[in-house]
mmCIF file of N, CA, C and O in Angstrom:
data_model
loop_
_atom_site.group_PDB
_atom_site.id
_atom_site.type_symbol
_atom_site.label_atom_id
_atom_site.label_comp_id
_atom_site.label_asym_id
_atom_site.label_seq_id
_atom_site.Cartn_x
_atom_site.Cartn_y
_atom_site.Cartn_z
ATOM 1 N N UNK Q 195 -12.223 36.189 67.062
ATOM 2 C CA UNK Q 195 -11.676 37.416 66.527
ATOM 3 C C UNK Q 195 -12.613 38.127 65.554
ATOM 4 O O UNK Q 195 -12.782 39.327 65.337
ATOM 5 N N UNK Q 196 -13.104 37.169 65.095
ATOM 6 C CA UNK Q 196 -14.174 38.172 63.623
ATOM 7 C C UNK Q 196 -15.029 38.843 64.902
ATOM 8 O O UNK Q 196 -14.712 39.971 65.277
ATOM 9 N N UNK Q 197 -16.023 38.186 65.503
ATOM 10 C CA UNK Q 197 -16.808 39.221 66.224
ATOM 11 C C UNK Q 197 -16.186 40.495 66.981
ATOM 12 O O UNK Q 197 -16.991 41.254 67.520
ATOM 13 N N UNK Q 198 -15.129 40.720 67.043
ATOM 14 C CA UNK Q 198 -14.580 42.255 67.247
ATOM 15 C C UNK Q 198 -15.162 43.247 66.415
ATOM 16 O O UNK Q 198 -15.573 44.392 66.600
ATOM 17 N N UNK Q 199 -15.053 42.268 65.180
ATOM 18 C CA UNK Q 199 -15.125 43.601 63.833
ATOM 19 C C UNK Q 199 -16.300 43.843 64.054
ATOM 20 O O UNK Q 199 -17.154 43.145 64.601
ATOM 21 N N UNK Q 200 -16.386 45.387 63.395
ATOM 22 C CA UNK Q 200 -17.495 45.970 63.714
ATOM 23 C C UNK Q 200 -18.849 46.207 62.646
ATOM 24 O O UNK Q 200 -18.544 46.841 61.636
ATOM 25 N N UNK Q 201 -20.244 45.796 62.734
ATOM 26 C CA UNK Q 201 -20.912 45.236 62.412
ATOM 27 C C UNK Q 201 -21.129 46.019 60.865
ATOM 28 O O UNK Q 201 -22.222 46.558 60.693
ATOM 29 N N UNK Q 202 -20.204 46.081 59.849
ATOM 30 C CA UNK Q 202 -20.121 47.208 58.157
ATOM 31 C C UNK Q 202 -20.641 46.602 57.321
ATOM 32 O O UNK Q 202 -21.184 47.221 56.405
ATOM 33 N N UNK Q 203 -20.656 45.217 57.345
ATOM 34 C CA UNK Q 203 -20.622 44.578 56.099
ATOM 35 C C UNK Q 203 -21.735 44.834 55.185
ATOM 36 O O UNK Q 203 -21.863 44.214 54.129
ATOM 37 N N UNK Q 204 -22.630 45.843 55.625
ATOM 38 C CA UNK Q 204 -23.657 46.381 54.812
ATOM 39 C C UNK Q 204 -23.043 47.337 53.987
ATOM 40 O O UNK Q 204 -23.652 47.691 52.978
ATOM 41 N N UNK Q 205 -22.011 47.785 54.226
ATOM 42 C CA UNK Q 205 -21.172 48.318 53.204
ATOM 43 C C UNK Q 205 -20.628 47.886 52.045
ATOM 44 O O UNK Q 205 -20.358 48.719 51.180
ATOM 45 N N UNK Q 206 -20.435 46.834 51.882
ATOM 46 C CA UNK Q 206 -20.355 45.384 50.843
ATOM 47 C C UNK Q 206 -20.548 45.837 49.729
ATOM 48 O O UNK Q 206 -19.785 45.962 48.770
ATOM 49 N N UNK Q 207 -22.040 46.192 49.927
ATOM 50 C CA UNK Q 207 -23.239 46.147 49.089
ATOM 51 C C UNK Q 207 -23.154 47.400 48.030
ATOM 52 O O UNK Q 207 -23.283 48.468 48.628
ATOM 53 N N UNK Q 208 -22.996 47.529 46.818
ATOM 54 C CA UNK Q 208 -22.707 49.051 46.498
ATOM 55 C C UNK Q 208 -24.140 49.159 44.880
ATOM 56 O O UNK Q 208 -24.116 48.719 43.731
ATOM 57 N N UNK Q 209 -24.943 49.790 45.503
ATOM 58 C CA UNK Q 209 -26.070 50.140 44.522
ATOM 59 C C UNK Q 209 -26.148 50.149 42.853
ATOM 60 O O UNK Q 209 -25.201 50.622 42.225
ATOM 61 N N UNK Q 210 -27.343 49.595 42.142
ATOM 62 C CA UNK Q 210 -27.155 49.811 40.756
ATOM 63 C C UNK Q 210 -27.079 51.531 40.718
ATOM 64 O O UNK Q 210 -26.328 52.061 39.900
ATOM 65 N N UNK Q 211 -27.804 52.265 41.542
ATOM 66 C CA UNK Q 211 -28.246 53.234 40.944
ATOM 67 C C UNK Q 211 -26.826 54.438 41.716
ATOM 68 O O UNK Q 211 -27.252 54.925 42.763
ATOM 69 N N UNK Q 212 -25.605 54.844 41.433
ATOM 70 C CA UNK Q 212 -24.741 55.843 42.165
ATOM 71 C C UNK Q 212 -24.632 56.837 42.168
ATOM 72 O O UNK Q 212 -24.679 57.447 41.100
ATOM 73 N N UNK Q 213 -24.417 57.541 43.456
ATOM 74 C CA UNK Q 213 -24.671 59.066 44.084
ATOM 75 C C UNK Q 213 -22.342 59.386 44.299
ATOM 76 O O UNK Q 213 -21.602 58.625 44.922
ATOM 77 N N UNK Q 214 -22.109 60.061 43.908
ATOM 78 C CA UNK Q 214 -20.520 60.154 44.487
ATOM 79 C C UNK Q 214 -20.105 60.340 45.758
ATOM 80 O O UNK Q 214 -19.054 60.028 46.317
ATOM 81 N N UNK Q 215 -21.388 61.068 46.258
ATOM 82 C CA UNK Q 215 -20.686 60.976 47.435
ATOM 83 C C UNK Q 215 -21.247 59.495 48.863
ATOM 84 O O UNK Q 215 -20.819 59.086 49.942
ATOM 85 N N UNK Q 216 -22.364 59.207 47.956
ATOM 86 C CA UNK Q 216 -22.565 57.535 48.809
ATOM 87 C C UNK Q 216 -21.256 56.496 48.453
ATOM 88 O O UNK Q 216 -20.836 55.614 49.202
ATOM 89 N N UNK Q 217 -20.854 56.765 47.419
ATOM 90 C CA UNK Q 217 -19.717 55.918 46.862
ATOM 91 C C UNK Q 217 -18.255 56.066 47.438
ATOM 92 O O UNK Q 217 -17.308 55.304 47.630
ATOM 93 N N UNK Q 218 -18.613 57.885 47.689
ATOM 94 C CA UNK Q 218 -16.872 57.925 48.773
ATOM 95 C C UNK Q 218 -17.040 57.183 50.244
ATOM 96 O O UNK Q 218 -16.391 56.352 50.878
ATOM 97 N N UNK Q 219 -18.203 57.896 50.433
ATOM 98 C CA UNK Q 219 -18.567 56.465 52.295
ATOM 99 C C UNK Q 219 -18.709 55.609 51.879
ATOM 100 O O UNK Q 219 -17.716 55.159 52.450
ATOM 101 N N UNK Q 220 -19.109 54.650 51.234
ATOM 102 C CA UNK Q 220 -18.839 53.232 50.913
ATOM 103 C C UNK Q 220 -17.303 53.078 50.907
ATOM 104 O O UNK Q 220 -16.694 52.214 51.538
ATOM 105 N N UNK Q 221 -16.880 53.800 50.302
ATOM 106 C CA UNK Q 221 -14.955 53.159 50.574
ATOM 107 C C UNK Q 221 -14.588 53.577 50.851
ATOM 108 O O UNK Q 221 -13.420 53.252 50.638
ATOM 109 N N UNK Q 222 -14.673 54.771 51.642
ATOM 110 C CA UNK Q 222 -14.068 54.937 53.368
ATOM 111 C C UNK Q 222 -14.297 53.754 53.951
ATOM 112 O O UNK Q 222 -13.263 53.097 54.068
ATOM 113 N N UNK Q 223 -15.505 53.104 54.466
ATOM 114 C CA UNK Q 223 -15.759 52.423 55.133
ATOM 115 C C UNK Q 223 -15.395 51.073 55.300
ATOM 116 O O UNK Q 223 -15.375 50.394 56.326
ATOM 117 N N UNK Q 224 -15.042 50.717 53.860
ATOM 118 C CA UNK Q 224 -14.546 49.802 53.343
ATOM 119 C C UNK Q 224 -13.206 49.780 53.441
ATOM 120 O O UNK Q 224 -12.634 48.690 53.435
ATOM 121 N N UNK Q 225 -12.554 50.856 53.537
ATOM 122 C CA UNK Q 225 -11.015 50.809 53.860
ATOM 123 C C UNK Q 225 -10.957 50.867 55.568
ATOM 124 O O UNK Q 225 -10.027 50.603 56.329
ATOM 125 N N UNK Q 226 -12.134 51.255 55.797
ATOM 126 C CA UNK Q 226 -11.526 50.947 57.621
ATOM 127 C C UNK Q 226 -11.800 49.828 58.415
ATOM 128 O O UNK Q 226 -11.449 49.534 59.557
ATOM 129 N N UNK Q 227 -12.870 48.962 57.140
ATOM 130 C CA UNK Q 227 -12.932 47.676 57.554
ATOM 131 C C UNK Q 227 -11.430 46.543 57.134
ATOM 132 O O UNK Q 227 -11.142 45.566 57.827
ATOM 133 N N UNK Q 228 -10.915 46.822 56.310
ATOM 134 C CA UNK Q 228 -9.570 46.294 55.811
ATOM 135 C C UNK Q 228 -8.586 46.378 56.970
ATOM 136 O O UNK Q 228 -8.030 45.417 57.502
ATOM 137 N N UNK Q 229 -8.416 47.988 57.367
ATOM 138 C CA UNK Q 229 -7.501 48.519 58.448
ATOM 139 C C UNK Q 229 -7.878 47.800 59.693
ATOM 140 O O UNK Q 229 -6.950 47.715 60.498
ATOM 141 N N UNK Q 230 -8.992 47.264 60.055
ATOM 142 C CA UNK Q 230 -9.581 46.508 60.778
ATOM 143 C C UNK Q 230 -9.330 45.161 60.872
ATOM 144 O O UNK Q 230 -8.836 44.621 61.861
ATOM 145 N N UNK Q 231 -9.658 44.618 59.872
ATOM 146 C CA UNK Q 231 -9.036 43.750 59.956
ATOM 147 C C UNK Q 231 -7.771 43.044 59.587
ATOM 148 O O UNK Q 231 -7.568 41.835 59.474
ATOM 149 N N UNK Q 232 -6.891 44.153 59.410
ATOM 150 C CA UNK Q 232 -5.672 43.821 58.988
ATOM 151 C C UNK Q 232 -4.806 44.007 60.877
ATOM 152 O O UNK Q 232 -3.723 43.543 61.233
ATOM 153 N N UNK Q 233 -5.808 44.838 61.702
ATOM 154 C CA UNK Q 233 -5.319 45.465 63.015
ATOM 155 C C UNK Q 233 -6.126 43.417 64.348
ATOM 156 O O UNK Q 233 -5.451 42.699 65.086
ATOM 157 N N UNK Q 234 -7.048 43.355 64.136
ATOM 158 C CA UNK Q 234 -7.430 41.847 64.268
ATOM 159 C C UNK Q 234 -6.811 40.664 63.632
ATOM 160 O O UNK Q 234 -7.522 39.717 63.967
ATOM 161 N N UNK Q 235 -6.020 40.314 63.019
ATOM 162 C CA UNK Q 235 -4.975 39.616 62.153
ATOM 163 C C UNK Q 235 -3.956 39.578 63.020
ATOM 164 O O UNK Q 235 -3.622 38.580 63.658
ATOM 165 N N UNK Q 236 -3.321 40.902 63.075
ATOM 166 C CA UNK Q 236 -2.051 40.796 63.595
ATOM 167 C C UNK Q 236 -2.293 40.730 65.342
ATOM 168 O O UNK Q 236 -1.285 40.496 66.008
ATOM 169 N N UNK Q 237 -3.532 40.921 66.030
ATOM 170 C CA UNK Q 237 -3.344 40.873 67.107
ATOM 171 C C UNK Q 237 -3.780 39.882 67.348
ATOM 172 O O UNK Q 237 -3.541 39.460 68.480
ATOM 173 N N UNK Q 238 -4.863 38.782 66.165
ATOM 174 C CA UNK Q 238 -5.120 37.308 67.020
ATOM 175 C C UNK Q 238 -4.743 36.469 65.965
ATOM 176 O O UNK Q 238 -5.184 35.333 66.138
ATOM 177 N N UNK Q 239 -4.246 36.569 65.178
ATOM 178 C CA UNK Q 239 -3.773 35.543 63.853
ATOM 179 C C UNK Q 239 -4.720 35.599 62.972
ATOM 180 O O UNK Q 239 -5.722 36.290 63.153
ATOM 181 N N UNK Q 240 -4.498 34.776 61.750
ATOM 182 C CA UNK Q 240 -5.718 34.419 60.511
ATOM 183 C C UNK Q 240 -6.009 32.839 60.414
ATOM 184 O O UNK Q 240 -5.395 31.772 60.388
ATOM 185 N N UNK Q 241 -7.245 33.314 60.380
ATOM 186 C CA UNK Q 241 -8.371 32.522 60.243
ATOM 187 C C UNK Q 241 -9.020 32.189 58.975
ATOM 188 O O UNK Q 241 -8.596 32.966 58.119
ATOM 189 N N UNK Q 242 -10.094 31.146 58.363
ATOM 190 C CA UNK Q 242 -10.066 31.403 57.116
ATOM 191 C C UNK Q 242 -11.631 32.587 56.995
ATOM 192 O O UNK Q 242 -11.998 33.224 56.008
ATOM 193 N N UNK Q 243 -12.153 32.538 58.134
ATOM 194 C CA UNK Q 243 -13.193 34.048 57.975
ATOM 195 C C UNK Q 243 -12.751 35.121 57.906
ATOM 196 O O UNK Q 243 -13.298 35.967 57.199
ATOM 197 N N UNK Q 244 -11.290 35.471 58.845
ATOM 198 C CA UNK Q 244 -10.863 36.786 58.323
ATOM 199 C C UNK Q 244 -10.190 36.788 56.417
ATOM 200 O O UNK Q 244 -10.258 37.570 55.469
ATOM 201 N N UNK Q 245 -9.792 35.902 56.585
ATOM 202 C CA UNK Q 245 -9.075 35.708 55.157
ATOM 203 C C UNK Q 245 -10.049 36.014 53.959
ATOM 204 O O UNK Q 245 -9.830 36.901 53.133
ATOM 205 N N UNK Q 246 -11.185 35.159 53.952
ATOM 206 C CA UNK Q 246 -12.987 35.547 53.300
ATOM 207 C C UNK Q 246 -12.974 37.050 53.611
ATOM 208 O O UNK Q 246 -12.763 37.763 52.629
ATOM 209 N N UNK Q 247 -13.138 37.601 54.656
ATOM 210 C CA UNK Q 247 -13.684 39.487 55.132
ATOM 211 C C UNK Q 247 -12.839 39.718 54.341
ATOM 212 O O UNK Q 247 -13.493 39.717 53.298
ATOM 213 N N UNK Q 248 -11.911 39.904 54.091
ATOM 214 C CA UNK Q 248 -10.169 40.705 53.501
ATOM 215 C C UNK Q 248 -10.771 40.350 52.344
ATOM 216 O O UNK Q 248 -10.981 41.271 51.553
ATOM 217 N N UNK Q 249 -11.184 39.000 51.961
ATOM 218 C CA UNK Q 249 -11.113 38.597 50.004
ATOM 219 C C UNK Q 249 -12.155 39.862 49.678
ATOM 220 O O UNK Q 249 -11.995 40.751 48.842
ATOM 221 N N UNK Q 250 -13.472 39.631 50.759
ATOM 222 C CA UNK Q 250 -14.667 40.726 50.304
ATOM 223 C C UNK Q 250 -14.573 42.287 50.136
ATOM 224 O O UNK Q 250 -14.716 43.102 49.225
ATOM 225 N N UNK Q 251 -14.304 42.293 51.289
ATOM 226 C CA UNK Q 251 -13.792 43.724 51.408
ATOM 227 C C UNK Q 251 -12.482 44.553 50.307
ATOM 228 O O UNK Q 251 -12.505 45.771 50.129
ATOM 229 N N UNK Q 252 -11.534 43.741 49.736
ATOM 230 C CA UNK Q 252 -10.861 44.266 48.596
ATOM 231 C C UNK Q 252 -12.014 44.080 47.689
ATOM 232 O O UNK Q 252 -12.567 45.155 47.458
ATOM 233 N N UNK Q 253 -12.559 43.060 47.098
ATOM 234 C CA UNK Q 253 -13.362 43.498 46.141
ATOM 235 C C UNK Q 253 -14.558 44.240 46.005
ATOM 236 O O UNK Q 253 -15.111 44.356 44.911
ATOM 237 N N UNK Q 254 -14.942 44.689 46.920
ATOM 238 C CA UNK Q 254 -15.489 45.362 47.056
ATOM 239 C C UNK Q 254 -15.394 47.447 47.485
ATOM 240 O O UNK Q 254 -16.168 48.376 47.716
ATOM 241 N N UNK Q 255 -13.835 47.174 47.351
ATOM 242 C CA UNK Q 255 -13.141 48.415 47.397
ATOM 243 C C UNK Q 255 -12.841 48.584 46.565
ATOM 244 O O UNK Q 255 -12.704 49.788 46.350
ATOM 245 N N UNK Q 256 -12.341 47.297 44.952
ATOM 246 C CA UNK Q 256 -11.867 48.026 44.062
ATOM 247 C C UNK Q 256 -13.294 48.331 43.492
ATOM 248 O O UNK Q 256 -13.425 49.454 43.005
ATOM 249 N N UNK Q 257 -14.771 47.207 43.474
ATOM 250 C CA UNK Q 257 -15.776 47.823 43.105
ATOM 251 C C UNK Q 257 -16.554 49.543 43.133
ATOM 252 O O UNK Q 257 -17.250 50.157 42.324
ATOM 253 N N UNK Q 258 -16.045 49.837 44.390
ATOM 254 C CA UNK Q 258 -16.277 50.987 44.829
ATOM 255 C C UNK Q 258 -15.390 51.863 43.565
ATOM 256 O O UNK Q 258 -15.826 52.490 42.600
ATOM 257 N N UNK Q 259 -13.890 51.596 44.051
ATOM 258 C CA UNK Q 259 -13.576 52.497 43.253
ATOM 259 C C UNK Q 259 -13.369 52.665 41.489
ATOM 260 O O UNK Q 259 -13.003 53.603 40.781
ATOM 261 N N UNK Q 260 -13.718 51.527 41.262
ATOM 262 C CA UNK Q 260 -13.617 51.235 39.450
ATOM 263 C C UNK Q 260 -15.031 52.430 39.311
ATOM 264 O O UNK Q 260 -15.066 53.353 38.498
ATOM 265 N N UNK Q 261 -16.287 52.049 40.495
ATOM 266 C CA UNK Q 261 -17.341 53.321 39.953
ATOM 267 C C UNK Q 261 -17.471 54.688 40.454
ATOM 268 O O UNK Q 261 -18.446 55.439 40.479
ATOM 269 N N UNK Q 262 -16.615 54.795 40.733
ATOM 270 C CA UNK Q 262 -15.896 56.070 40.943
ATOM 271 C C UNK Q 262 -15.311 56.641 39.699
ATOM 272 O O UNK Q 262 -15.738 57.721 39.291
ATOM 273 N N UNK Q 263 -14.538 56.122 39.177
ATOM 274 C CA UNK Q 263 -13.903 56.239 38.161
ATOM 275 C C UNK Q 263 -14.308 56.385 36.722
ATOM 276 O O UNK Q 263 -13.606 57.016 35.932
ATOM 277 N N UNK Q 264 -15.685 55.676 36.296
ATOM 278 C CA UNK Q 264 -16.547 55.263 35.443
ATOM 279 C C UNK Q 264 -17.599 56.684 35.373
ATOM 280 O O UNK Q 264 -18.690 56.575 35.933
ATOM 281 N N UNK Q 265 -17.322 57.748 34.816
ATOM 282 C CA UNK Q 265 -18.413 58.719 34.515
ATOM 283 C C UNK Q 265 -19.879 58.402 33.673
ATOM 284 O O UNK Q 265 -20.913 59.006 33.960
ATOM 285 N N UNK Q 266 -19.844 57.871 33.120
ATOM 286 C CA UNK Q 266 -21.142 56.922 32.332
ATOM 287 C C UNK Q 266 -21.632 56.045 32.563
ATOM 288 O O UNK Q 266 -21.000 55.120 33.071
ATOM 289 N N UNK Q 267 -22.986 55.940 32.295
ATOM 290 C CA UNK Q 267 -23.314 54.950 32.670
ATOM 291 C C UNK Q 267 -23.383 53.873 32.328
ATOM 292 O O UNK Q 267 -23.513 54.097 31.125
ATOM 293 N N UNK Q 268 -23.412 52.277 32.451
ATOM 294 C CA UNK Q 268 -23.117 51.110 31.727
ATOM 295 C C UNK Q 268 -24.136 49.925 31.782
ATOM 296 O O UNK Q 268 -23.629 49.100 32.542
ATOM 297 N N UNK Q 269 -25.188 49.516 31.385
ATOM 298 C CA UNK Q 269 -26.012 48.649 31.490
ATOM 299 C C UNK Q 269 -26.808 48.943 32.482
ATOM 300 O O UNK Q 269 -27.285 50.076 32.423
ATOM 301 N N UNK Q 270 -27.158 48.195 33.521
ATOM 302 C CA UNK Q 270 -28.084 49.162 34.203
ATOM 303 C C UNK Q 270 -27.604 49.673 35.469
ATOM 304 O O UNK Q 270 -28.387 49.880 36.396
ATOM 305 N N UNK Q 271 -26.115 49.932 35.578
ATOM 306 C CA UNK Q 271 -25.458 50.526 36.456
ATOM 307 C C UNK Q 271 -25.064 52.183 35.848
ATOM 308 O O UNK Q 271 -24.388 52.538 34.882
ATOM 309 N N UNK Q 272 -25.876 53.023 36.966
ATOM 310 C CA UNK Q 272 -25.248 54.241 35.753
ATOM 311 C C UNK Q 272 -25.306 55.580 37.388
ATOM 312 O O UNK Q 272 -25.622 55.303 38.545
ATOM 313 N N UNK Q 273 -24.952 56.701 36.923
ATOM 314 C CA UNK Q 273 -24.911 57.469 37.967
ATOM 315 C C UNK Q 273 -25.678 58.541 37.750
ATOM 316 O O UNK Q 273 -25.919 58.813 36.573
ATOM 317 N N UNK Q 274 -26.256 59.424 38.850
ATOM 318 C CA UNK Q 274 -26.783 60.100 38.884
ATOM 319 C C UNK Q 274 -26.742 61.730 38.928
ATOM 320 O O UNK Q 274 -27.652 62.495 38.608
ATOM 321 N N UNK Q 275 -25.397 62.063 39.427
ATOM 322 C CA UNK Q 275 -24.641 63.215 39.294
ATOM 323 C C UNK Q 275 -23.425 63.006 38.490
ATOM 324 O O UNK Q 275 -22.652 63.942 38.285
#
Protein backbone atom coordinates (compact mmCIF):
# COMPACT_ATOMS: atom_id res chain seq x y z
CA UNK A 1 0.00 0.00 0.00
CA UNK A 2 2.70 2.69 0.82
CA UNK A 3 4.09 2.32 -2.75
CA UNK A 4 0.76 3.78 -4.19
CA UNK A 5 1.62 6.97 -2.50
CA UNK A 6 2.96 9.23 -4.57
CA UNK A 7 6.63 9.92 -4.58
CA UNK A 8 6.26 13.92 -2.03
CA UNK A 9 8.14 13.17 0.67
CA UNK A 10 10.57 15.79 -0.49
CA UNK A 11 8.04 17.93 0.74
CA UNK A 12 8.90 16.93 4.36
CA UNK A 13 11.67 18.99 4.14
CA UNK A 14 10.80 22.76 4.84
CA UNK A 15 13.95 25.28 4.44
CA UNK A 16 15.96 27.44 7.03
CA UNK A 17 15.71 30.17 4.70
CA UNK A 18 11.33 30.99 3.85
CA UNK A 19 9.67 32.36 0.77
CA UNK A 20 5.44 32.39 1.58
CA UNK A 21 4.58 31.28 -1.15
CA UNK A 22 7.15 28.01 -1.19
CA UNK A 23 5.61 27.51 2.26
CA UNK A 24 1.87 27.54 0.93
CA UNK A 25 3.06 24.51 -1.68
CA UNK A 26 4.77 22.84 0.91
CA UNK A 27 1.36 22.44 2.76
CA UNK A 28 -0.74 22.03 0.09
CA UNK A 29 1.23 19.23 -0.65
CA UNK A 30 1.49 18.08 2.54
CA UNK A 31 -2.18 18.06 3.05
CA UNK A 32 -2.69 15.97 -0.08
CA UNK A 33 -0.26 13.64 1.07
CA UNK A 34 -2.39 13.13 4.46
CA UNK A 35 -5.68 13.00 2.15
CA UNK A 36 -3.67 10.31 0.57
CA UNK A 37 -3.00 8.56 2.82
CA UNK A 38 -5.83 8.73 4.87
CA UNK A 39 -7.70 7.54 1.11
CA UNK A 40 -4.84 4.24 1.16
CA UNK A 41 -5.76 3.42 4.89
CA UNK A 42 -9.17 3.07 4.37
CA UNK A 43 -8.89 1.19 1.14
CA UNK A 44 -6.01 -1.30 2.32
CA UNK A 45 -5.84 -0.97 6.17
CA UNK A 46 -2.88 0.43 8.50
CA UNK A 47 0.25 -0.52 8.60
CA UNK A 48 2.94 0.72 10.87
CA UNK A 49 4.63 2.72 7.61
CA UNK A 50 1.49 4.33 6.88
CA UNK A 51 1.02 5.14 10.56
CA UNK A 52 5.07 6.68 10.48
CA UNK A 53 3.87 8.77 6.79
CA UNK A 54 0.67 10.22 8.82
CA UNK A 55 3.11 10.80 12.18
CA UNK A 56 5.51 12.79 9.44
CA UNK A 57 3.40 14.36 7.42
CA UNK A 58 1.24 16.07 10.46
CA UNK A 59 4.37 17.30 11.71
CA UNK A 60 5.43 18.51 9.21
CA UNK A 61 2.15 20.37 8.33
CA UNK A 62 1.95 21.90 11.58
CA UNK A 63 5.79 22.86 10.84
CA UNK A 64 4.72 24.38 7.71
CA UNK A 65 2.13 26.14 9.22
CA UNK A 66 3.54 27.44 12.74
CA UNK A 67 6.06 29.30 9.79
CA UNK A 68 3.55 30.66 8.22
CA UNK A 69 2.36 32.19 11.05
CA UNK A 70 5.76 33.43 12.55
CA UNK A 71 6.47 36.97 10.74
CA UNK A 72 10.10 37.26 12.22
CA UNK A 73 12.67 35.81 12.10
CA UNK A 74 14.06 33.33 14.85
CA UNK A 75 17.60 31.95 15.13
CA UNK A 76 18.63 31.01 11.97
CA UNK A 77 15.23 30.36 10.62
CA UNK A 78 13.91 33.67 9.34
CA UNK A 79 11.94 34.82 6.14
CA UNK A 80 12.49 36.60 3.35
CA UNK A 81 9.37 38.50 2.31
Amino acid sequence: PVAALPNSHACLFTPFLHRTRDLIRARESIVALLLEVKSVTTNFGVNTELVELQNLATVAELTVSCALQRKESRGLHYTVD
